Coordinates of C-alpha atoms in Angstrom, one line a residue:
Chain Q
M1 CA 114.8 -35.8 -10.0
E2 CA 111.7 -36.5 -11.9
K3 CA 110.4 -33.6 -13.9
S4 CA 107.1 -32.1 -13.0
R5 CA 104.2 -32.4 -15.4
L6 CA 104.3 -28.7 -15.9
L7 CA 107.8 -28.6 -17.2
R8 CA 107.4 -31.8 -19.3
R9 CA 104.4 -30.2 -21.0
Y10 CA 106.4 -27.2 -22.2
E11 CA 109.2 -29.1 -23.7
L12 CA 109.0 -29.2 -27.5
P13 CA 107.8 -32.6 -28.6
K14 CA 110.9 -33.5 -30.6
R15 CA 113.9 -31.7 -29.3
R16 CA 117.0 -32.8 -31.1
D17 CA 120.3 -32.6 -29.4
I18 CA 122.3 -30.2 -31.5
L19 CA 125.4 -31.9 -30.3
S20 CA 124.3 -35.1 -31.8
I21 CA 125.0 -33.6 -35.2
G22 CA 128.4 -35.0 -36.0
W23 CA 130.2 -32.0 -37.4
I24 CA 128.9 -29.7 -34.7
R25 CA 130.1 -32.1 -32.0
R26 CA 133.5 -32.5 -33.7
L27 CA 133.7 -28.7 -34.0
V28 CA 132.9 -27.8 -30.4
T29 CA 135.0 -30.7 -28.9
H30 CA 138.0 -29.6 -30.9
R31 CA 140.6 -28.0 -28.5
A32 CA 141.1 -25.1 -30.9
F33 CA 137.3 -24.3 -31.2
Q34 CA 137.1 -21.4 -28.8
F35 CA 140.4 -19.9 -29.8
A36 CA 139.4 -20.1 -33.5
I37 CA 136.1 -18.3 -33.1
I38 CA 137.5 -15.7 -30.7
L39 CA 140.4 -14.8 -33.0
P40 CA 138.4 -13.1 -35.8
N41 CA 136.2 -11.4 -33.1
L42 CA 139.4 -10.1 -31.4
F43 CA 140.5 -8.6 -34.7
I44 CA 137.2 -6.7 -35.0
F45 CA 137.6 -5.7 -31.3
W46 CA 141.0 -4.2 -32.0
L47 CA 139.6 -2.5 -35.1
V48 CA 136.9 -1.0 -33.0
I49 CA 139.3 0.2 -30.3
L50 CA 141.7 1.7 -32.9
A51 CA 138.8 3.4 -34.6
G52 CA 137.7 4.7 -31.3
F53 CA 141.1 6.3 -30.6
F54 CA 142.2 7.4 -34.0
G55 CA 139.0 7.5 -36.1
T56 CA 136.6 10.4 -36.5
P57 CA 134.9 11.6 -33.3
V58 CA 131.6 11.6 -35.2
G59 CA 129.9 8.5 -33.7
N60 CA 127.7 7.5 -36.6
M61 CA 130.6 7.7 -39.0
N62 CA 132.9 5.5 -36.8
I63 CA 132.8 1.7 -36.7
S64 CA 133.3 1.7 -33.0
I65 CA 129.9 3.2 -32.6
T66 CA 128.0 1.6 -35.5
F67 CA 129.4 -1.9 -34.9
V68 CA 129.2 -1.9 -31.2
W69 CA 126.1 0.1 -30.2
M70 CA 124.0 -0.5 -33.3
L71 CA 124.9 -3.8 -34.9
W72 CA 126.3 -5.8 -32.0
W73 CA 123.7 -4.5 -29.5
F74 CA 120.8 -5.3 -31.7
A75 CA 122.2 -8.8 -32.6
L76 CA 122.9 -9.5 -28.9
I77 CA 119.6 -8.5 -27.4
A78 CA 117.2 -9.3 -30.2
I79 CA 118.8 -12.5 -31.7
M80 CA 121.6 -14.1 -29.6
V81 CA 120.0 -13.9 -26.2
P82 CA 116.5 -15.0 -27.0
F83 CA 117.5 -17.8 -29.3
A84 CA 121.0 -18.8 -28.2
A85 CA 121.3 -17.8 -24.6
R86 CA 124.9 -16.7 -23.7
I87 CA 126.3 -17.7 -27.1
W88 CA 128.0 -14.2 -27.1
C89 CA 130.2 -15.4 -24.2
T90 CA 131.4 -18.2 -26.5
V91 CA 133.0 -15.7 -28.8
C92 CA 133.6 -12.8 -26.5
P93 CA 137.3 -11.7 -26.7
I94 CA 137.3 -9.7 -23.4
P95 CA 138.4 -12.6 -21.2
A96 CA 140.6 -14.2 -23.8
F97 CA 143.9 -12.6 -22.6
G98 CA 143.2 -13.7 -19.1
D99 CA 142.4 -17.2 -20.2
W100 CA 145.6 -17.5 -22.2
I101 CA 147.7 -16.2 -19.3
Q102 CA 145.9 -18.4 -16.8
R103 CA 146.2 -21.5 -19.1
R104 CA 149.7 -20.6 -20.2
G105 CA 148.8 -21.3 -23.8
F106 CA 146.3 -20.5 -26.5
I107 CA 144.8 -23.9 -27.2
R108 CA 146.6 -26.8 -25.7
K109 CA 145.7 -28.2 -22.3
R110 CA 148.9 -29.2 -20.4
S111 CA 148.4 -32.4 -18.5
N112 CA 149.9 -31.0 -15.3
Q113 CA 147.5 -28.1 -15.2
N114 CA 144.8 -28.2 -12.5
S115 CA 142.4 -25.4 -13.2
T116 CA 140.5 -25.9 -9.9
T117 CA 143.5 -24.9 -7.8
Q118 CA 145.0 -22.1 -9.9
G119 CA 144.4 -18.7 -8.5
R120 CA 142.6 -17.5 -5.4
P121 CA 138.9 -18.3 -4.9
W122 CA 136.5 -15.5 -5.5
P123 CA 135.5 -13.9 -2.2
R124 CA 132.4 -15.6 -0.8
K125 CA 130.6 -12.3 -0.1
L126 CA 130.9 -11.3 -3.8
R127 CA 129.5 -14.5 -5.2
N128 CA 126.4 -12.8 -6.6
I129 CA 125.5 -10.4 -9.4
W130 CA 125.5 -7.2 -7.4
L131 CA 128.9 -6.2 -8.7
Q132 CA 127.7 -6.8 -12.2
S133 CA 124.5 -4.7 -11.5
F134 CA 126.4 -1.8 -10.1
G135 CA 129.0 -2.0 -12.9
F136 CA 126.3 -2.0 -15.5
L137 CA 124.5 0.9 -13.8
G138 CA 127.8 2.8 -13.6
I139 CA 128.5 2.4 -17.3
A140 CA 124.8 3.0 -18.2
T141 CA 124.8 6.3 -16.4
F142 CA 127.3 7.6 -19.0
S143 CA 125.6 5.9 -21.9
A144 CA 124.9 9.1 -23.7
L145 CA 128.7 9.6 -23.9
L146 CA 129.5 5.9 -24.4
V147 CA 127.2 5.3 -27.4
T148 CA 128.0 8.5 -29.2
R149 CA 131.7 9.2 -28.6
P150 CA 134.0 6.6 -30.2
V151 CA 136.9 7.3 -27.8
A152 CA 134.6 6.5 -24.8
T153 CA 133.7 3.1 -26.3
A154 CA 137.4 2.4 -26.9
I155 CA 138.3 3.3 -23.4
I156 CA 135.5 1.1 -21.9
L157 CA 136.4 -1.9 -24.0
L158 CA 140.1 -1.6 -23.1
S159 CA 139.2 -1.2 -19.4
L160 CA 137.1 -4.3 -19.5
I161 CA 139.9 -6.3 -21.1
L162 CA 142.3 -5.0 -18.5
V163 CA 140.0 -5.8 -15.6
A164 CA 139.3 -9.3 -17.0
T165 CA 143.0 -10.0 -17.4
V166 CA 144.0 -8.8 -13.9
L167 CA 141.2 -10.8 -12.3
A168 CA 142.2 -13.9 -14.3
V169 CA 145.8 -13.6 -13.0
T170 CA 144.6 -13.1 -9.5
Y171 CA 141.5 -15.3 -9.1
S172 CA 140.7 -18.8 -10.4
R173 CA 138.8 -19.5 -13.7
R174 CA 136.6 -16.8 -15.2
A175 CA 135.7 -14.9 -12.0
F176 CA 135.4 -11.8 -14.2
C177 CA 132.7 -13.3 -16.5
R178 CA 130.8 -14.9 -13.7
Y179 CA 130.8 -12.1 -11.1
V180 CA 132.1 -8.9 -12.6
C181 CA 131.3 -8.4 -16.3
P182 CA 128.6 -5.7 -16.5
V183 CA 127.2 -7.3 -19.7
G184 CA 127.3 -10.8 -18.2
G185 CA 124.8 -9.8 -15.5
F186 CA 122.0 -9.1 -17.9
L187 CA 123.0 -11.8 -20.3
G188 CA 122.6 -14.3 -17.5
L189 CA 119.2 -12.9 -16.5
F190 CA 117.8 -12.8 -20.0
S191 CA 119.2 -16.2 -21.0
M192 CA 116.7 -17.7 -18.7
F193 CA 114.2 -16.8 -21.4
S194 CA 116.3 -18.3 -24.2
S195 CA 115.1 -21.1 -26.4
L196 CA 118.4 -23.0 -26.1
E197 CA 119.8 -24.9 -23.1
L198 CA 123.0 -26.8 -22.4
R199 CA 122.3 -29.5 -19.8
A200 CA 123.4 -32.9 -18.6
K201 CA 121.4 -35.6 -20.3
E202 CA 121.3 -38.0 -17.3
K203 CA 121.9 -36.3 -14.1
N204 CA 122.2 -39.6 -12.2
L205 CA 125.1 -40.5 -14.4
C206 CA 126.8 -37.2 -13.3
K207 CA 126.2 -38.1 -9.7
R208 CA 127.8 -41.5 -10.1
H209 CA 130.8 -40.2 -12.0
V210 CA 133.4 -39.8 -9.3
S211 CA 136.1 -37.9 -11.2
K212 CA 133.8 -35.0 -12.2
D213 CA 135.9 -34.1 -15.2
C214 CA 133.5 -31.3 -16.2
V215 CA 134.3 -29.5 -13.0
K216 CA 137.9 -30.4 -12.3
G217 CA 139.1 -30.7 -15.9
A218 CA 140.6 -33.7 -17.7
D219 CA 143.6 -34.4 -20.0
I220 CA 141.8 -32.7 -22.9
S221 CA 139.7 -30.1 -21.1
F222 CA 139.7 -27.5 -18.4
G223 CA 137.3 -27.5 -15.5
C224 CA 134.2 -25.4 -16.1
P225 CA 135.6 -21.8 -16.2
W226 CA 132.2 -20.6 -15.0
F227 CA 132.2 -22.6 -11.7
E228 CA 129.2 -24.6 -12.9
Y229 CA 128.5 -28.3 -12.5
P230 CA 126.3 -29.6 -15.3
G231 CA 125.1 -32.4 -13.1
T232 CA 123.0 -30.0 -11.1
M233 CA 122.6 -27.1 -13.6
K234 CA 119.0 -26.3 -14.3
R235 CA 119.3 -22.7 -15.5
N236 CA 121.2 -20.9 -18.3
N237 CA 122.2 -18.0 -16.1
Y238 CA 125.8 -18.8 -15.6
C239 CA 126.7 -21.1 -18.4
G240 CA 128.9 -19.3 -20.9
L241 CA 128.6 -22.0 -23.5
C242 CA 132.3 -22.6 -23.7
F243 CA 131.7 -26.3 -24.3
E244 CA 134.6 -27.4 -22.0
C245 CA 132.2 -29.8 -20.3
V246 CA 131.3 -31.3 -23.7
K247 CA 135.0 -31.9 -24.3
A248 CA 135.5 -33.3 -20.7
C249 CA 132.5 -35.7 -20.4
P250 CA 133.7 -39.2 -21.1
F251 CA 130.1 -40.4 -21.4
D252 CA 128.8 -37.8 -24.0
N253 CA 126.3 -36.8 -21.3
I254 CA 126.0 -33.2 -22.3
S255 CA 123.2 -32.0 -24.6
L256 CA 122.5 -28.7 -26.3
K257 CA 118.8 -28.5 -27.1
T258 CA 116.1 -26.1 -28.2
R259 CA 113.2 -25.7 -25.8
W260 CA 110.2 -23.5 -25.1
F261 CA 111.0 -19.9 -24.2
G262 CA 111.4 -19.0 -20.5
K263 CA 111.5 -22.5 -19.0
D264 CA 114.2 -21.4 -16.5
L265 CA 111.9 -18.9 -14.9
L266 CA 110.1 -21.7 -13.1
V267 CA 113.2 -23.2 -11.6
K268 CA 113.4 -22.4 -7.9
E269 CA 117.1 -23.2 -7.4
G270 CA 119.4 -20.3 -7.7
R271 CA 116.8 -17.6 -7.3
G272 CA 118.0 -14.7 -5.2
I273 CA 117.5 -11.1 -4.2
D274 CA 120.4 -10.0 -6.5
E275 CA 118.7 -11.5 -9.5
A276 CA 115.3 -10.1 -8.5
W277 CA 116.8 -6.6 -8.2
K278 CA 118.5 -7.1 -11.6
V279 CA 115.1 -7.6 -13.2
F280 CA 114.0 -4.2 -12.1
I281 CA 117.3 -2.5 -13.0
M282 CA 116.9 -3.9 -16.5
L283 CA 113.2 -3.1 -16.8
T284 CA 113.7 0.5 -15.5
L285 CA 116.7 1.1 -17.7
A286 CA 114.9 0.0 -20.8
V287 CA 112.2 2.6 -20.0
L288 CA 114.7 5.3 -19.2
Y289 CA 116.8 4.7 -22.4
I290 CA 113.6 4.9 -24.5
V291 CA 112.8 8.2 -22.8
V292 CA 116.3 9.7 -23.0
M293 CA 117.4 8.4 -26.4
Q294 CA 114.2 8.0 -28.4
G295 CA 111.8 10.5 -26.7
P296 CA 111.1 14.0 -27.8
W297 CA 112.5 15.6 -24.6
G298 CA 115.7 17.2 -25.7
F299 CA 116.4 18.7 -22.3
I300 CA 116.7 15.2 -20.8
R301 CA 119.2 14.3 -23.5
S302 CA 121.2 17.4 -22.6
W303 CA 121.2 16.3 -19.0
A304 CA 122.6 12.9 -20.0
N305 CA 125.1 14.4 -22.3
V306 CA 127.7 15.2 -19.6
F307 CA 130.0 17.6 -21.5
Y308 CA 127.3 19.4 -23.3
V309 CA 126.9 23.1 -22.3
P310 CA 123.5 24.5 -23.5
P311 CA 123.3 28.2 -24.2
Y312 CA 121.5 28.8 -21.0
G313 CA 124.5 28.1 -18.8
W314 CA 126.0 25.9 -16.2
A315 CA 123.6 26.8 -13.4
I316 CA 120.9 24.6 -14.7
S317 CA 122.8 22.3 -17.0
G318 CA 126.2 20.7 -17.4
V319 CA 127.5 18.9 -14.3
N320 CA 124.5 20.0 -12.1
S321 CA 121.9 18.6 -14.5
F322 CA 124.0 15.5 -15.1
L323 CA 124.1 14.8 -11.4
L324 CA 120.3 15.2 -11.3
Y325 CA 120.0 12.8 -14.2
A326 CA 122.3 10.3 -12.5
G327 CA 120.3 10.6 -9.3
I328 CA 117.1 9.9 -11.2
F329 CA 118.8 7.0 -13.0
W330 CA 120.1 5.3 -9.8
G331 CA 117.1 6.2 -7.7
S332 CA 114.5 4.8 -10.1
T333 CA 116.4 1.6 -10.9
L334 CA 117.5 0.7 -7.4
L335 CA 114.7 2.2 -5.2
A336 CA 111.6 3.6 -6.9
I337 CA 110.6 0.8 -9.3
P338 CA 111.6 -2.1 -6.9
G339 CA 109.8 -0.2 -4.2
I340 CA 106.6 0.1 -6.3
F341 CA 106.9 -3.6 -7.1
L342 CA 107.3 -4.4 -3.4
G343 CA 103.9 -2.7 -2.9
F344 CA 102.3 -4.9 -5.6
T345 CA 104.0 -7.9 -4.0
A346 CA 102.7 -7.0 -0.6
L347 CA 99.2 -6.9 -2.1
S348 CA 99.8 -10.3 -3.8
R349 CA 100.8 -11.7 -0.4
Y350 CA 97.8 -10.1 1.3
L351 CA 95.4 -11.7 -1.3
G352 CA 97.3 -14.9 -1.7
G353 CA 98.3 -15.9 1.8
R354 CA 100.4 -14.4 4.5
D355 CA 102.1 -17.7 5.3
V356 CA 104.7 -17.0 2.6
K357 CA 107.4 -14.5 3.5
L358 CA 107.3 -11.2 1.7
R359 CA 110.9 -11.6 0.6
R360 CA 110.1 -14.9 -1.0
V361 CA 107.1 -13.5 -2.8
F362 CA 109.1 -10.5 -4.0
I363 CA 111.9 -12.7 -5.4
N364 CA 109.6 -15.3 -7.0
L365 CA 107.3 -12.9 -8.7
A366 CA 110.1 -10.7 -9.9
Y367 CA 111.1 -13.3 -12.4
A368 CA 107.8 -12.8 -14.2
A369 CA 109.0 -9.5 -15.4
V370 CA 112.0 -11.0 -17.2
P371 CA 110.2 -11.5 -20.6
L372 CA 108.7 -8.0 -20.4
A373 CA 112.1 -6.5 -19.6
L374 CA 113.8 -8.4 -22.4
T375 CA 111.2 -7.4 -25.0
A376 CA 111.4 -3.8 -23.8
W377 CA 115.1 -3.8 -24.6
I378 CA 114.4 -5.5 -28.0
A379 CA 111.7 -2.8 -28.7
F380 CA 114.2 -0.1 -27.8
S381 CA 116.8 -1.7 -30.1
I382 CA 114.4 -2.0 -33.1
P383 CA 114.6 1.6 -34.2
I384 CA 118.3 1.7 -33.6
I385 CA 118.8 -0.9 -36.4
M386 CA 115.8 0.1 -38.6
V387 CA 116.8 3.8 -38.6
N388 CA 120.5 3.6 -38.6
W389 CA 121.3 0.6 -40.7
S390 CA 122.8 2.7 -43.4
Y391 CA 125.4 4.1 -41.0
I392 CA 126.5 0.5 -40.3
V393 CA 126.8 -0.3 -44.0
S394 CA 128.8 2.9 -44.8
T395 CA 131.3 2.4 -41.9
I396 CA 132.1 -1.1 -43.3
S397 CA 133.5 0.8 -46.2
D398 CA 135.0 3.5 -44.1
P399 CA 135.6 2.2 -40.6
F400 CA 137.6 5.2 -39.3
G401 CA 135.5 7.8 -41.0
W402 CA 138.5 9.1 -42.9
G403 CA 136.7 9.3 -46.2
W404 CA 137.7 5.9 -47.4
N405 CA 135.4 3.9 -49.7
L406 CA 136.9 0.4 -49.5
L407 CA 133.9 -1.5 -50.8
G408 CA 132.2 1.3 -52.7
I409 CA 129.4 1.6 -50.2
G410 CA 130.9 4.3 -48.1
D411 CA 128.7 7.1 -49.4
I412 CA 125.3 5.3 -49.0
A413 CA 122.7 7.9 -48.1
W414 CA 120.9 7.7 -44.7
Q415 CA 117.6 6.1 -45.3
P416 CA 115.5 4.5 -42.5
F417 CA 114.0 1.1 -43.2
L418 CA 110.2 1.3 -43.1
P419 CA 110.2 3.9 -40.2
R420 CA 106.4 4.2 -40.4
W421 CA 106.1 0.6 -39.1
I422 CA 108.5 0.9 -36.2
P423 CA 105.8 1.5 -33.6
Y424 CA 103.8 -1.5 -34.9
V425 CA 106.9 -3.8 -34.7
Q426 CA 107.7 -2.4 -31.2
M427 CA 104.1 -3.1 -30.0
A428 CA 104.1 -6.6 -31.5
V429 CA 107.3 -7.4 -29.6
L430 CA 106.0 -5.8 -26.4
N431 CA 102.8 -7.9 -26.6
V432 CA 104.9 -11.0 -26.9
G433 CA 106.8 -10.0 -23.8
L434 CA 103.7 -9.3 -21.9
A435 CA 102.1 -12.6 -22.9
F436 CA 105.1 -14.5 -21.6
S437 CA 105.3 -12.4 -18.5
A438 CA 101.6 -12.8 -17.7
Y439 CA 101.9 -16.5 -18.5
Y440 CA 104.9 -17.2 -16.2
G441 CA 103.6 -14.7 -13.7
A442 CA 100.4 -16.8 -13.2
L443 CA 102.6 -20.0 -12.9
L444 CA 104.9 -18.3 -10.4
A445 CA 101.9 -17.2 -8.4
R446 CA 100.7 -20.8 -8.4
Q447 CA 104.2 -21.9 -7.4
T448 CA 104.4 -19.5 -4.5
F449 CA 100.8 -19.6 -3.2
G450 CA 99.4 -22.9 -4.5
P451 CA 96.7 -23.5 -7.2
E452 CA 93.7 -22.4 -5.0
R453 CA 95.1 -18.9 -4.3
Q454 CA 96.9 -18.5 -7.7
L455 CA 94.5 -16.1 -9.4
R456 CA 94.0 -13.8 -6.4
A457 CA 97.8 -13.6 -5.8
F458 CA 98.5 -13.0 -9.5
L459 CA 96.1 -10.1 -10.1
P460 CA 98.4 -7.4 -8.5
L461 CA 101.3 -8.8 -10.5
L462 CA 99.3 -8.6 -13.7
A463 CA 98.4 -5.0 -12.8
F464 CA 102.1 -4.2 -12.4
L465 CA 103.0 -5.8 -15.7
L466 CA 100.1 -4.0 -17.4
L467 CA 101.2 -0.7 -15.9
V468 CA 104.8 -1.0 -17.2
A469 CA 103.6 -2.3 -20.6
T470 CA 101.2 0.7 -20.8
A471 CA 104.0 3.1 -20.0
L472 CA 106.1 1.6 -22.8
A473 CA 103.1 1.5 -25.2
W474 CA 102.7 5.3 -24.6
L475 CA 106.3 5.9 -25.3
F476 CA 106.1 3.9 -28.6
T477 CA 102.7 5.0 -29.8
G478 CA 101.1 7.5 -27.5
Chain A
M1 CA 86.1 -26.7 -12.2
A2 CA 86.6 -23.2 -10.7
S3 CA 89.8 -22.4 -12.7
T4 CA 88.2 -23.4 -16.0
R5 CA 85.3 -21.1 -15.2
N6 CA 87.7 -18.3 -14.3
A7 CA 89.4 -18.9 -17.6
R8 CA 86.2 -18.5 -19.5
V9 CA 85.3 -15.4 -17.6
L10 CA 88.7 -13.9 -18.2
T11 CA 88.6 -14.7 -21.9
L12 CA 85.2 -12.9 -22.1
I13 CA 86.6 -9.9 -20.3
A14 CA 89.7 -9.9 -22.6
L15 CA 87.4 -9.5 -25.5
I16 CA 85.0 -6.9 -24.0
I17 CA 87.5 -4.6 -22.2
P18 CA 89.3 -3.4 -25.3
L19 CA 86.0 -2.4 -26.9
L20 CA 85.0 -0.6 -23.7
V21 CA 88.4 1.2 -23.5
A22 CA 87.9 2.4 -27.1
S23 CA 84.4 3.6 -26.5
V24 CA 85.0 5.6 -23.3
V25 CA 87.9 7.6 -24.5
P26 CA 86.8 11.2 -25.0
M27 CA 86.1 12.1 -28.5
S28 CA 86.6 15.8 -28.3
A29 CA 89.0 17.0 -31.0
R30 CA 91.9 19.1 -29.8
A31 CA 92.2 22.7 -31.0
Q32 CA 94.8 22.8 -33.7
E33 CA 96.9 25.6 -35.0
D34 CA 97.5 25.4 -38.7
R35 CA 101.0 26.7 -38.5
V36 CA 103.7 25.5 -36.0
E37 CA 107.1 27.1 -35.7
V38 CA 109.7 24.4 -35.0
V39 CA 113.2 25.2 -33.8
A40 CA 115.9 22.6 -34.4
R41 CA 118.9 22.7 -32.2
Q42 CA 121.5 20.1 -31.0
F43 CA 119.8 17.6 -30.2
E44 CA 116.2 18.4 -30.0
F45 CA 113.2 19.9 -31.8
D46 CA 111.3 22.6 -30.0
P47 CA 108.4 21.9 -29.6
G48 CA 109.4 18.2 -29.4
R49 CA 105.8 17.0 -29.7
I50 CA 103.4 18.4 -32.2
V51 CA 99.7 17.3 -32.2
A52 CA 97.9 17.3 -35.5
V53 CA 94.5 16.2 -36.8
A54 CA 94.2 13.6 -39.5
G55 CA 93.0 15.0 -42.8
E56 CA 93.6 18.6 -41.9
P57 CA 96.5 20.6 -43.4
L58 CA 99.4 21.4 -41.2
V59 CA 102.2 23.9 -41.9
L60 CA 105.5 23.3 -40.2
A61 CA 108.0 26.1 -40.3
F62 CA 111.5 24.9 -39.4
R63 CA 114.5 26.9 -38.6
T64 CA 117.8 26.0 -36.9
E65 CA 119.5 27.8 -34.0
D66 CA 122.9 26.3 -34.4
V67 CA 124.2 24.0 -37.2
T68 CA 122.6 22.5 -40.3
H69 CA 119.9 20.0 -39.5
G70 CA 117.8 17.6 -41.6
I71 CA 114.1 17.1 -41.1
F72 CA 112.7 13.7 -41.8
I73 CA 109.2 12.8 -40.8
D74 CA 108.3 9.0 -40.7
G75 CA 105.6 8.1 -43.1
Q76 CA 104.9 11.7 -44.2
G77 CA 107.3 12.0 -47.2
V78 CA 109.2 14.9 -45.6
D79 CA 113.0 15.0 -46.0
V80 CA 114.4 18.5 -46.1
V81 CA 117.6 20.3 -45.0
V82 CA 117.5 23.4 -42.8
E83 CA 120.5 25.7 -42.9
P84 CA 121.3 28.4 -40.3
G85 CA 119.4 31.6 -41.0
Q86 CA 117.0 29.9 -43.2
E87 CA 113.3 29.0 -42.7
V88 CA 112.0 25.8 -44.4
V89 CA 108.2 25.5 -44.6
V90 CA 106.7 22.0 -45.0
N91 CA 103.0 21.5 -45.8
I92 CA 101.5 18.2 -44.9
V93 CA 98.1 16.6 -44.6
P94 CA 98.4 13.6 -42.4
S95 CA 96.1 11.0 -43.7
S96 CA 95.9 8.6 -40.8
G97 CA 96.3 8.7 -37.0
G98 CA 99.3 7.6 -35.1
K99 CA 102.7 8.7 -33.9
F100 CA 105.3 9.7 -36.4
K101 CA 108.9 10.5 -35.4
I102 CA 110.6 13.6 -36.6
R103 CA 114.3 12.8 -37.1
C104 CA 117.3 14.8 -37.9
S105 CA 118.7 13.5 -41.2
V106 CA 122.0 15.4 -41.4
T107 CA 124.8 14.5 -39.0
C108 CA 124.8 17.4 -36.6
G109 CA 126.9 16.3 -33.6
P110 CA 127.5 13.4 -31.2
L111 CA 123.9 12.8 -30.3
H112 CA 122.6 13.2 -33.8
P113 CA 121.1 9.7 -34.1
F114 CA 119.0 10.5 -31.0
M115 CA 117.7 13.9 -32.2
V116 CA 114.0 13.1 -32.5
G117 CA 110.7 14.8 -32.1
E118 CA 107.1 13.5 -32.5
L119 CA 104.2 14.2 -34.6
V120 CA 101.1 12.8 -33.0
V121 CA 98.1 12.6 -35.4
E122 CA 94.7 12.3 -33.8
Q123 CA 91.4 11.1 -35.3
R124 CA 88.3 12.3 -33.6
G125 CA 90.3 13.5 -30.6
I126 CA 92.2 10.3 -30.0
N127 CA 95.4 8.7 -31.2
P128 CA 94.0 5.4 -32.6
L129 CA 97.4 3.8 -32.6
F130 CA 97.8 4.2 -28.8
I131 CA 94.2 3.1 -28.1
G132 CA 94.8 0.0 -30.2
S133 CA 98.0 -0.6 -28.4
L134 CA 96.3 -0.4 -25.0
A135 CA 93.5 -2.7 -26.1
S136 CA 96.0 -5.3 -27.4
L137 CA 98.0 -5.2 -24.1
L138 CA 94.8 -5.7 -22.1
A139 CA 93.7 -8.5 -24.3
V140 CA 97.1 -10.2 -24.2
G141 CA 97.5 -9.9 -20.4
I142 CA 94.0 -11.3 -19.7
L143 CA 94.2 -14.0 -22.4
S144 CA 97.5 -15.3 -21.1
T145 CA 96.1 -15.6 -17.6
A146 CA 93.1 -17.4 -18.9
Y147 CA 95.3 -19.7 -20.9
V148 CA 97.3 -20.6 -17.8
L149 CA 94.1 -21.2 -15.7
R150 CA 92.6 -23.3 -18.5
R151 CA 95.7 -25.4 -19.0
H152 CA 96.5 -25.8 -15.3
P153 CA 93.1 -26.0 -13.5
S154 CA 93.3 -25.9 -9.7
G155 CA 94.0 -29.3 -8.3
T156 CA 96.8 -30.0 -10.7
R157 CA 100.4 -29.6 -9.7
G158 CA 102.1 -26.5 -10.6
G159 CA 105.7 -25.5 -10.1
E160 CA 109.1 -26.6 -11.3
E161 CA 111.6 -29.2 -11.1

């Protein structure tokens, strides 16, 4: 299909195919590539799990907290996702055991293996990201425990490995990654904003290619574990960058290119109410996390801290207050904020034209909030790394918090990095997010209502975006 | 073309509104106590939010209700330790407006990294950092819209693949 003028305009003028660089191509097409990069990561994973169970219970002195919830989280949300889409999925060790069992080997592809027919198909009703959203919300409800108690982190990581392995044994391909992984849900959503994309170079060539090796697998490769077909793939959402399609394609028809941020937000195909809701779940959670973990309201922190019993007793704290907290958590993410946005959407429809169904307007315009939601998470993560970097450094030397000093940096003093400037950095990031959200929001309004009614329809959306951005700005600087 | 005109109008608004926002915010200075008693406990400061006035001396008297806590105030050069049963008095004169986090600097329990309070420093009754933030958001939102309208005037195709 010919690309619209709009999309052509936002492609960078000289986009080099990263896979055309010889050594990178040789690397990713090597059968052992994914195994080789997962292996060291798996070692770190086990270290994290062991430290969670056997290390000190003091979170900021245990590698399971400092590496996972400080270093990894920041790297994931602020670097990997915006600049390299789902590159984390390339190295993620959680589904590795399932892959190895499913493939009956670590590296080699057996010629008699047909990965399209192995395992049961994933239930049709669950082919969406609702499970991922609920899973993420469920885990996020206990985040005050999870990000501060090493044993909780170890249990959740082990549980994810267990679920991924069981699902790999039962269902075909990476059903876990595509439909269940709680991290995968928001990685997919935010990867739409990424400046990296893996796509088929010539989609017509894919259409004509009868054997569809990228989908079904070939002698040297497995069919796409993510149930994707590069020939029609226009968005990053569900591409785990495993590079199996690069190995499979006999025509070298797969490219990995840089691009302008957020291009996928304008792609109509694949949009759905599950993804639209996910936008508000992530946007609301970012605000809630900033309130709970970085705000001055200690009583909210004690609500979130399930096992904490403040001196004033169980009647207004402990389990009761945690249930209140969980109610606010779930109610605001699933009902209140999407409901408020629905009101703004109805206003957009009223101003833009009632010939478009409200559901369609809601879904289309929701994608405008993706950049704002992503930058809200980045802004949330900035103080985590700028304030706590010294904890990360010291746990490299003493991963279990047992008093070791392996590298001589275990006793480094806590010293925030330029804390005075944190609000300024957060606001700079938030402004970038708002700029992209307003930009894509205006284009989505045009896409939904046409150029003549674009501005009228966009104004309520802009008001919503400004409202959320103002709330975040108040939390950062007010 | 209508969209280009809209874009020009929006650009103008984007430049004017932040100035208006800054000018209509009340200038009344908030009454300020010169000494504030702050209790540190797992995992909060009470009061969690302290409002001060730039250029005026502020005395913060910290004590702890449970374990040892550290007091670190961003950008104010404060980094002290408060032991149980002890009161630590900190004298500061905030020189510029803005929001400064008060952080616990001594590991005090599971949620220690999240034990934060806030020192909001006002100038002429307002927090200039927040007003500046609001102005920047307004300008960015409107300029982005103007940019789209200018780049894609009505009559051109919009959309996707």
